[in-house]
Short mmCIF file of C-alpha atoms and ligand atoms in Angstrom, two decimals:
data_model
loop_
_atom_site.label_atom_id
_atom_site.label_comp_id
_atom_site.label_asym_id
_atom_site.label_seq_id
_atom_site.Cartn_x
_atom_site.Cartn_y
_atom_site.Cartn_z
CA MET V 1 133.19 11.89 192.84
CA GLY V 2 130.38 10.20 191.18
CA PHE V 3 130.19 8.09 188.09
CA GLY V 4 128.54 9.16 185.04
CA GLY V 5 129.61 12.83 185.14
CA SER V 6 128.53 15.27 182.51
CA PHE V 7 128.44 12.81 179.58
CA SER V 8 126.42 9.99 180.93
CA PHE V 9 123.57 8.84 178.81
CA SER V 10 120.27 7.26 179.25
CA LEU V 11 120.06 3.43 178.86
CA LYS V 12 116.59 3.72 177.57
CA SER V 13 117.41 5.83 174.69
CA SER V 14 120.01 3.22 173.46
CA SER V 15 117.07 0.78 172.49
CA SER V 16 118.28 -2.74 171.67
CA SER V 17 121.01 -1.98 169.16
CA SER V 18 124.45 -2.44 170.74
CA PHE V 19 126.09 -0.68 167.86
CA SER V 20 124.17 2.85 168.34
CA PHE V 21 125.02 2.34 172.13
CA GLN V 22 128.66 2.14 171.41
CA GLN V 23 128.63 5.01 168.83
CA HIS V 24 126.85 7.05 171.43
CA THR V 25 129.62 6.70 173.75
CA VAL V 26 132.25 7.60 171.03
CA GLN V 27 130.34 10.59 169.96
CA SER V 28 130.13 11.72 173.55
CA LEU V 29 133.73 11.51 173.78
CA LYS V 30 134.21 13.53 170.50
CA ARG V 31 131.86 16.17 171.62
CA ARG V 32 134.03 16.57 174.64
CA GLY V 33 137.12 17.10 172.45
CA PHE V 34 138.82 13.55 172.87
CA SER V 35 140.77 13.03 169.94
CA ILE V 36 143.36 11.17 171.85
CA GLN V 37 143.50 8.18 169.87
CA SER V 38 144.79 10.22 166.77
CA CYS V 39 148.23 10.14 168.37
CA PHE V 40 148.28 6.27 168.41
CA SER V 41 147.93 3.98 165.58
CA VAL V 42 145.50 1.88 167.41
CA SER V 43 142.09 2.50 168.85
CA TYR V 44 140.36 -0.20 170.83
CA HIS V 45 136.82 0.78 170.18
CA LYS V 46 136.64 -0.97 166.81
CA PHE V 47 137.62 -4.23 168.99
CA VAL V 48 134.65 -3.73 171.14
CA ASP V 49 132.23 -2.77 168.22
CA PHE V 50 133.36 -5.98 166.51
CA ALA V 51 132.68 -8.07 169.62
CA LEU V 52 129.26 -6.37 170.34
CA ASP V 53 128.11 -6.86 166.60
CA GLN V 54 129.09 -10.51 166.50
CA THR V 55 127.46 -11.28 169.83
CA SER V 56 124.23 -9.63 168.56
CA LEU V 57 124.37 -11.86 165.50
CA HIS V 58 124.16 -14.86 167.83
CA THR V 59 122.03 -13.70 170.70
CA GLN V 60 120.18 -10.72 172.11
CA LEU V 61 122.36 -8.40 174.01
CA LEU V 62 120.59 -6.83 176.96
CA PRO V 63 121.97 -3.87 178.99
CA SER V 64 123.38 -4.87 182.16
CA PRO V 65 122.12 -3.17 185.37
CA LEU V 66 125.74 -1.98 185.82
CA GLN V 67 125.59 0.20 182.71
CA GLU V 68 123.68 3.12 184.42
CA LYS V 69 126.33 3.70 186.99
CA TYR V 70 129.55 2.62 184.96
CA ASN V 71 129.65 4.45 181.60
CA SER V 72 131.98 7.27 181.18
CA ILE V 73 134.43 9.10 183.49
CA ASN V 74 137.16 11.49 183.14
CA SER V 75 140.63 10.78 184.68
CA ASN V 76 141.31 12.95 187.80
CA ASP V 77 143.69 15.20 185.71
CA GLY V 78 141.04 15.83 183.04
CA LYS V 79 143.25 14.54 180.42
CA GLY V 80 141.93 11.02 179.87
CA ALA V 81 138.75 9.17 179.65
CA LEU V 82 137.49 5.77 180.69
CA SER V 83 134.55 4.31 178.81
CA MET V 84 132.69 1.49 180.07
CA LEU V 85 129.99 -0.89 178.40
CA SER V 86 128.26 -3.86 180.03
CA PHE V 87 125.67 -6.30 178.79
CA GLU V 88 124.21 -9.65 179.60
CA THR V 89 122.54 -12.44 177.49
CA ASP V 90 120.74 -15.68 178.10
CA LYS V 91 124.16 -17.48 178.53
CA ILE V 92 126.36 -14.61 179.51
CA ARG V 93 126.30 -13.36 183.14
CA LEU V 94 128.47 -10.31 182.33
CA LEU V 95 130.03 -9.02 179.21
CA ARG V 96 131.98 -5.80 179.98
CA SER V 97 134.62 -3.63 178.56
CA LEU V 98 136.65 -0.73 179.91
CA ILE V 99 138.66 1.42 177.29
CA ILE V 100 141.18 3.97 178.76
CA GLU V 101 142.37 6.65 176.46
CA THR V 102 144.85 9.17 177.86
CA GLU V 103 147.67 11.26 176.11
CA THR V 104 150.15 8.45 176.86
CA MET V 105 148.13 5.20 176.75
CA GLN V 106 145.36 3.17 175.29
CA VAL V 107 143.97 0.23 177.30
CA LEU V 108 141.40 -2.47 176.54
CA ASP V 109 140.09 -4.65 179.28
CA PHE V 110 137.31 -6.72 177.63
CA THR V 111 136.09 -9.86 179.51
CA VAL V 112 132.98 -12.03 179.12
CA PHE V 113 131.82 -14.22 182.03
CA PRO V 114 129.41 -17.09 181.16
CA LYS V 115 126.63 -17.91 183.47
CA ALA V 116 127.45 -20.64 186.03
CA GLU V 117 125.37 -23.18 184.14
CA TYR V 118 127.97 -23.24 181.36
CA ASP V 119 131.57 -24.31 181.85
CA VAL V 120 132.76 -22.37 178.85
CA PRO V 121 135.98 -20.58 179.23
CA ILE V 122 136.05 -16.89 180.07
CA PHE V 123 136.87 -14.68 177.22
CA CYS V 124 139.78 -12.35 178.09
CA ALA V 125 141.38 -9.49 175.98
CA ASN V 126 143.69 -7.17 178.09
CA PHE V 127 145.73 -4.74 176.00
CA PHE V 128 147.87 -1.99 177.64
CA THR V 129 149.53 0.29 174.92
CA THR V 130 151.85 3.22 175.18
CA ALA V 131 153.52 5.13 172.43
CA LYS V 132 156.46 2.56 172.55
CA THR V 133 155.27 -0.67 173.84
CA ASN V 134 152.38 -3.06 174.40
CA ILE V 135 151.38 -5.63 176.94
CA VAL V 136 148.94 -8.19 175.52
CA VAL V 137 146.82 -10.97 176.97
CA LEU V 138 144.26 -12.53 174.71
CA ASP V 139 142.75 -15.83 175.71
CA LEU V 140 139.87 -18.09 176.37
CA ASN V 141 140.74 -18.52 180.17
CA PRO V 142 139.88 -22.12 181.26
CA LEU V 143 137.42 -22.42 184.25
CA HIS V 144 138.90 -25.71 185.21
CA ASP V 145 142.25 -27.39 185.46
CA ILE V 146 143.91 -28.13 182.18
CA ILE V 147 147.44 -28.69 183.58
CA ASN V 148 146.91 -31.91 185.53
CA GLN V 149 143.59 -33.08 184.02
CA ASN V 150 142.70 -33.76 180.36
CA ASP V 151 138.93 -33.73 180.16
CA TYR V 152 138.27 -29.96 180.02
CA LYS V 153 141.26 -29.32 177.86
CA GLU V 154 140.04 -31.89 175.30
CA LYS V 155 136.57 -30.48 175.57
CA TYR V 156 137.41 -27.00 174.84
CA PHE V 157 141.05 -26.44 173.49
CA LYS V 158 141.95 -29.53 171.47
CA SER V 159 140.40 -28.26 168.36
CA LEU V 160 141.71 -24.71 168.89
CA ILE V 161 145.46 -25.62 169.03
CA PRO V 162 146.16 -24.75 165.38
CA LEU V 163 144.59 -21.23 165.98
CA GLY V 164 147.07 -20.83 168.95
CA LEU V 165 149.90 -21.89 166.87
CA LYS V 166 148.93 -19.59 164.01
CA TYR V 167 149.18 -16.55 166.40
CA ALA V 168 152.10 -17.77 168.39
CA GLU V 169 154.22 -17.36 165.31
CA HIS V 170 153.36 -13.58 165.09
CA PHE V 171 153.32 -12.96 169.07
CA PRO V 172 156.38 -14.49 170.93
CA TRP V 173 155.88 -15.28 174.49
CA GLY V 174 155.81 -12.28 176.75
CA GLY V 175 158.26 -13.53 179.38
CA LYS V 176 158.10 -14.65 183.00
CA LEU V 177 154.68 -14.66 184.70
CA THR V 178 153.53 -15.33 188.32
CA SER V 179 152.76 -19.18 188.54
CA GLU V 180 149.24 -18.38 189.42
CA SER V 181 148.65 -16.39 186.16
CA ILE V 182 149.72 -19.51 184.15
CA LYS V 183 146.94 -21.66 185.61
CA PHE V 184 144.28 -19.14 184.54
CA PHE V 185 145.83 -19.26 180.92
CA SER V 186 144.97 -21.72 178.20
CA PRO V 187 147.30 -23.55 175.79
CA ILE V 188 146.34 -20.95 173.09
CA VAL V 189 147.00 -17.96 175.21
CA ILE V 190 148.57 -15.03 173.39
CA TRP V 191 150.80 -13.45 176.05
CA THR V 192 153.06 -11.23 174.49
CA ARG V 193 154.94 -7.70 174.58
CA PHE V 194 155.65 -5.87 171.30
CA THR V 195 157.04 -2.49 170.07
CA SER V 196 154.15 -0.48 168.79
CA SER V 197 153.48 -0.72 165.20
CA SER V 198 150.38 -0.39 162.94
CA GLN V 199 151.07 -3.72 161.21
CA LYS V 200 151.06 -5.60 164.72
CA TYR V 201 147.82 -4.02 165.53
CA GLU V 202 146.36 -5.31 162.40
CA VAL V 203 147.41 -8.89 163.40
CA LEU V 204 146.23 -8.23 166.97
CA TYR V 205 142.84 -7.25 165.66
CA SER V 206 142.73 -10.29 163.54
CA ALA V 207 143.44 -12.42 166.31
CA PHE V 208 140.89 -10.82 168.48
CA ARG V 209 138.26 -11.49 165.77
CA ASP V 210 139.19 -15.10 165.43
CA TYR V 211 139.44 -15.86 169.14
CA TYR V 212 136.09 -14.08 169.78
CA LYS V 213 134.27 -15.90 167.00
CA VAL V 214 135.55 -19.22 168.20
CA TRP V 215 134.48 -18.34 171.67
CA LEU V 216 130.89 -17.39 170.43
CA GLU V 217 130.77 -20.75 168.77
CA LEU V 218 131.60 -22.32 172.12
CA ILE V 219 128.93 -20.59 174.13
CA ASP V 220 126.35 -21.23 171.30
CA ALA V 221 127.05 -25.00 171.41
CA ALA V 222 127.06 -25.05 175.26
CA VAL V 223 124.29 -26.97 176.81
CA LYS V 224 122.86 -25.84 180.06
CA GLU V 225 124.10 -27.77 182.88
CA THR V 226 121.49 -29.08 185.35
CA ASP V 227 123.54 -30.97 187.79
CA GLU V 228 123.70 -28.83 190.98
CA TYR V 229 127.19 -29.99 191.80
CA GLN V 230 128.63 -29.06 188.33
CA ILE V 231 126.97 -25.66 188.56
CA PHE V 232 128.40 -25.10 191.94
CA ARG V 233 131.92 -26.17 190.66
CA ASN V 234 131.69 -23.62 187.78
CA LEU V 235 130.50 -20.93 190.19
CA GLU V 236 133.32 -21.38 192.44
CA ALA V 237 135.85 -21.49 189.58
CA GLN V 238 134.32 -18.08 188.21
CA HIS V 239 134.54 -16.66 191.88
CA ARG V 240 138.08 -17.84 192.39
CA TYR V 241 139.13 -16.24 189.02
CA LEU V 242 137.24 -13.01 190.00
CA THR V 243 139.10 -13.18 193.50
CA TRP V 244 142.58 -13.40 191.77
CA ARG V 245 142.00 -10.64 189.32
CA ALA V 246 140.31 -8.19 191.69
CA GLU V 247 143.18 -8.69 194.11
CA LYS V 248 146.11 -8.87 191.63
CA ASP V 249 145.28 -7.16 188.34
CA PRO V 250 148.53 -5.48 187.24
CA GLY V 251 146.44 -2.56 186.00
CA GLN V 252 145.44 -1.51 189.49
CA GLY V 253 148.32 0.90 189.78
CA VAL V 254 147.27 2.66 186.59
CA LEU V 255 143.58 2.77 187.64
CA LYS V 256 144.44 4.24 191.02
CA LYS V 257 146.57 6.95 189.38
CA LEU V 258 143.95 7.96 186.98
CA THR V 259 140.92 7.97 189.28
CA GLY V 260 142.26 7.79 192.71
CA ASP V 261 142.14 4.81 195.15
CA ARG V 262 138.48 4.83 196.10
CA LEU V 263 137.14 4.90 192.67
CA ALA V 264 139.68 2.37 191.39
CA LYS V 265 138.70 -0.01 194.02
CA ASP V 266 135.05 0.39 193.23
CA LEU V 267 135.75 -0.05 189.57
CA LEU V 268 137.63 -3.27 190.18
CA ARG V 269 135.14 -4.78 192.62
CA SER V 270 131.90 -3.64 191.40
CA PHE V 271 132.52 -3.35 187.53
CA LEU V 272 135.54 -5.09 186.17
CA PHE V 273 135.38 -8.07 188.48
CA ASN V 274 131.64 -7.71 189.56
CA GLY V 275 130.67 -10.79 191.49
CA VAL V 276 133.66 -11.02 193.55
CA ASP V 277 131.71 -9.95 196.58
CA GLU V 278 128.60 -11.71 195.75
CA LEU V 279 129.17 -14.99 194.02
CA GLY V 280 131.10 -16.55 196.80
CA SER V 281 132.40 -16.02 200.41
CA LYS V 282 135.85 -17.66 200.17
CA THR V 283 138.73 -15.12 200.42
CA PHE V 284 141.93 -14.61 198.44
CA ASP V 285 143.82 -16.65 201.07
CA ASP V 286 141.31 -19.39 200.87
CA TYR V 287 141.84 -19.83 197.20
CA PHE V 288 145.64 -19.12 197.13
CA PRO V 289 146.99 -20.41 200.27
CA HIS V 290 150.54 -20.65 198.78
CA TYR V 291 150.61 -17.34 197.26
CA HIS V 292 153.50 -15.34 198.65
CA GLY V 293 153.22 -11.61 198.57
CA GLU V 294 156.36 -11.03 196.89
CA GLU V 295 155.38 -12.97 193.78
CA GLY V 296 154.92 -10.74 190.65
CA THR V 297 156.08 -7.55 192.38
CA LEU V 298 159.10 -5.68 191.29
CA ASN V 299 162.15 -5.41 193.62
CA LYS V 300 164.05 -2.28 193.97
CA ASN V 301 166.11 -2.94 191.13
CA GLY V 302 163.24 -3.42 188.80
CA GLY V 303 163.73 -7.11 188.62
CA ASN V 304 160.92 -9.69 188.72
CA VAL V 305 160.70 -11.69 192.00
CA GLY V 306 159.21 -15.16 192.10
CA LYS V 307 158.00 -15.30 188.56
CA SER V 308 158.54 -18.30 186.11
CA PHE V 309 157.83 -19.52 182.67
CA GLU V 310 160.32 -17.69 180.63
CA ASN V 311 159.18 -19.57 177.52
CA ARG V 312 155.82 -20.76 176.25
CA PRO V 313 155.10 -23.71 178.63
CA TRP V 314 152.98 -25.68 176.16
CA ASP V 315 154.34 -27.56 173.30
CA ALA V 316 152.95 -27.49 169.71
CA SER V 317 150.27 -30.30 170.68
CA GLY V 318 148.94 -28.32 173.73
CA LYS V 319 150.83 -30.49 176.36
CA PHE V 320 151.94 -28.62 179.42
CA ARG V 321 155.80 -28.95 179.61
CA GLY V 322 156.26 -26.30 182.43
CA GLN V 323 159.74 -24.97 183.41
C1 BLA W 459 151.26 -6.41 183.01
N1 BLA W 459 149.13 -7.81 182.83
C2 BLA W 459 150.46 -7.67 183.02
C3 BLA W 459 151.09 -8.92 183.03
C4 BLA W 459 150.15 -9.93 182.98
C5 BLA W 459 148.91 -9.11 182.79
C6 BLA W 459 150.24 -11.30 182.85
C7 BLA W 459 152.51 -9.13 183.27
C8 BLA W 459 152.88 -9.02 184.56
C9 BLA W 459 152.49 -10.07 185.62
O1 BLA W 459 153.07 -11.27 185.38
O2 BLA W 459 151.57 -9.99 186.29
C10 BLA W 459 147.54 -9.57 182.57
N2 BLA W 459 147.36 -11.43 184.24
C11 BLA W 459 146.95 -10.80 183.28
C12 BLA W 459 145.63 -11.30 182.96
C13 BLA W 459 145.45 -12.21 183.75
C14 BLA W 459 146.49 -12.34 184.65
C15 BLA W 459 144.60 -10.79 181.93
O3 BLA W 459 146.81 -13.19 185.54
C16 BLA W 459 144.24 -13.11 183.85
C17 BLA W 459 144.01 -14.15 184.54
N3 BLA W 459 146.46 -4.15 182.13
C18 BLA W 459 145.29 -4.08 181.99
C19 BLA W 459 144.67 -3.03 182.43
C20 BLA W 459 145.83 -2.03 182.67
C21 BLA W 459 146.95 -3.06 182.54
C22 BLA W 459 143.21 -2.58 182.52
O4 BLA W 459 144.54 -5.18 181.78
C23 BLA W 459 145.82 -0.72 183.12
C24 BLA W 459 144.74 -0.06 183.47
C25 BLA W 459 148.14 -2.52 182.76
N4 BLA W 459 149.44 -4.71 182.81
C26 BLA W 459 149.33 -3.36 182.87
C27 BLA W 459 150.70 -2.89 183.28
C28 BLA W 459 151.49 -4.05 183.34
C29 BLA W 459 150.67 -5.19 183.00
C30 BLA W 459 150.97 -1.34 183.46
C31 BLA W 459 153.03 -4.08 183.63
C32 BLA W 459 153.03 -4.07 185.19
C33 BLA W 459 154.34 -4.66 185.55
O5 BLA W 459 155.20 -4.89 184.67
O6 BLA W 459 154.48 -4.88 186.78
#
């Protein structure tokens, strides 16, 4: 099974406007009779539209070389659609989004990876929605340690603590996590689960807009690093992040169900976490020697094994308290 399928489109015809590019995808889906989002009170396309529009106000969005191969595919059962977009800019190595729409779920996986010359956090929005429930991660994932060291936290998160607190009120902590995940999250992470409601989606959309706008300000202000060692540190941190997510993304099972094992693996390694096979040679075990396979999996009774952080581990001043 190849990518693109019958409703792939030419990159060249999309010119420089990200918006028409996006609309093209939506129109393609509509032409194919996908009105799936109508049974949900949320569609994540407007989130991506917003992000692309905002980005192009700040800088020029260039189509990523990945776009030609990864654009739109149907799920194996023909009842769902996966839409993918990818871009780069002068400071962004890869901005990519995956939207999944089926009869039973709406998923957004939107991540922006800065180039290694910038130590700006990775923008991360992961929303998994069914008719009843939602699993949400929205964050500026730190590139460097913010739990044991202060400098990176001060540089990027100190001024954002009030923003995090504003949304923590609306979105209570989502419960236990693997201890690795917590190290990739910032003090302003929105990690939450909620029962589906249109009012909640409005707040989520507002949070997404606010987080993306502050992230754009950070990347705008970022000065290109010239020190080889610092660039290497950033690159290795990016590669470590990609290695974690390509291996442990909780969405893997869903992707495999929708597209089959081979395509799911290709999507994970070449599109979603592109760079995992190119940006470094360390392996998962090199980066996570203490990871025990049972962490984060479900036991036979459906209980979580090896997870912690039942409550938000940061206090209101952004200090890590742990638990
Ligand atoms: C669950 N997704 C989760 C959870 C987290 C994340 C923390 C809770 C379960 C856990 O502790 O692992 C997301 N974890 C992240 C993110 C990072 C991380 C963003 O470490 C970044 C460093 N989610 C998606 C996509 C799908 C998806 C694309 O992003 C589906 C295609 C599904 N996420 C999904 C599902 C669950 C989940 C089904 C529940 C899985 C479970 O409870 O075991």
